[in-house]
Amino acid sequence: MARAAAAAATFERRVLRAAAEHQYLRVRLELPDGEARPNVAQLKQLVVSALRELHGEVGAALSVDILTYDEKTLSAILRVISSGLVKLWSALTLLGSYQNRRCAFRVLQTSPFLLALAGNSRELVLD
Amino acid sequence: MVRFKNRYVLCEVVSEDPRCRQCIEDRAVSLAVRDAIGRVHGDYGLACCSISFTVKYLNAYTGTVLLRCRKDSYRLLCSALPFVRQLEGRGQRYPCCLRTLHVGGTIRTCQKFLIQYNRRQLLVLLQNCTSEEERQCIQKSLLSCSLTEERSRSGDEEDDDGTE
């Protein structure tokens, strides 16, 4: 939307909706203490099986990538096509069990830009 | 005016096995379609499409099936129909596939389409006839269905008896 203001400088405002190709999510998997932790491949299998359960074969075919995974803290950064964000997030929310144990996915941050996941104002410690 | 809008999907059951026709029942078809939607679109798709899902009309002789679903989820239903692979009835399984003929907003439009489609199918059957008596039978049906166009619309559907 271009808006011309006073004569000297033209002010132009561009609004791009849904222009980003991918959405990035920082998630953390919560498991009961002392249980075996999944490795990267098992985490991918877990995410795809959650999608398959809620959204069927079409959901399982959604291209989800795991960009990083930290096995100690069980936190990962996922990337998904922007149109598939709702399907992925709903599937992660409704996933209840991993290997017959209760688990939960907590979505900490989401953004269309990967750099935005670097800083998190929720974890900011103010003295 | 706010109301629930439905979509009616007209399909044809195509099967190589002639015994499949006797197991075309509304419960068998409904189960097969729901199972296919559950596989392709998951729990969410199954729940979406099952809101107003019924088999409205079935013709076992011609294999015509009319399904109803909500307008919001008819695309989920139509995209799952090619994944129906078999029909189960009375403990028997027959491989088949569902061909989508028409999607309409009301039963009346689907009926109009079905009447025209059946008329065209009669002509095709006439061309593919093998024996003379079949030919005469079909010619008689053709003549009778073209005469009663003005008066009755619903009587035309029973003209073809599924001669195979």
Tab-separated table of N, CA and C in Angstrom, chain B residues 17 33 54 67 83 89 96 123 146 148-149 158 160:
chain	number	residue	atom	x	y	z
B	17	ASP	N	-15.001	-57.617	-10.826
B	17	ASP	CA	-15.673	-58.803	-10.321
B	17	ASP	C	-17.181	-58.559	-10.372
B	33	VAL	N	-15.697	-45.687	2.582
B	33	VAL	CA	-15.325	-44.278	2.344
B	33	VAL	C	-14.752	-43.651	3.613
B	54	THR	N	-23.644	-39.048	4.771
B	54	THR	CA	-24.508	-40.224	4.608
B	54	THR	C	-24.443	-40.666	3.155
B	67	LEU	N	-23.319	-39.581	-2.340
B	67	LEU	CA	-22.860	-39.291	-0.977
B	67	LEU	C	-23.151	-37.842	-0.654
B	83	PHE	N	-8.840	-43.411	-3.046
B	83	PHE	CA	-8.128	-44.342	-2.187
B	83	PHE	C	-9.022	-45.455	-1.664
B	89	GLY	N	-18.493	-56.756	2.335
B	89	GLY	CA	-19.884	-56.992	2.689
B	89	GLY	C	-20.109	-58.458	2.935
B	96	CYS	N	-12.405	-52.795	-5.872
B	96	CYS	CA	-13.218	-51.926	-6.711
B	96	CYS	C	-12.612	-50.539	-6.664
B	123	LEU	N	-26.599	-45.295	-25.075
B	123	LEU	CA	-26.060	-45.264	-26.440
B	123	LEU	C	-24.745	-46.024	-26.526
B	146	SER	N	-36.692	-41.574	-24.453
B	146	SER	CA	-36.683	-40.274	-25.120
B	146	SER	C	-38.084	-39.738	-25.291
B	148	THR	N	-40.632	-39.917	-22.966
B	148	THR	CA	-41.247	-39.391	-21.753
B	148	THR	C	-40.463	-38.246	-21.152
B	149	GLU	N	-39.838	-37.454	-21.994
B	149	GLU	CA	-39.011	-36.371	-21.434
B	149	GLU	C	-39.862	-35.321	-20.752
B	158	GLU	N	-34.833	-46.108	-14.325
B	158	GLU	CA	-34.890	-47.570	-14.260
B	158	GLU	C	-34.827	-48.194	-15.627
B	160	ASP	N	-32.299	-48.691	-17.786
B	160	ASP	CA	-31.207	-49.600	-18.111
B	160	ASP	C	-31.039	-50.598	-16.982
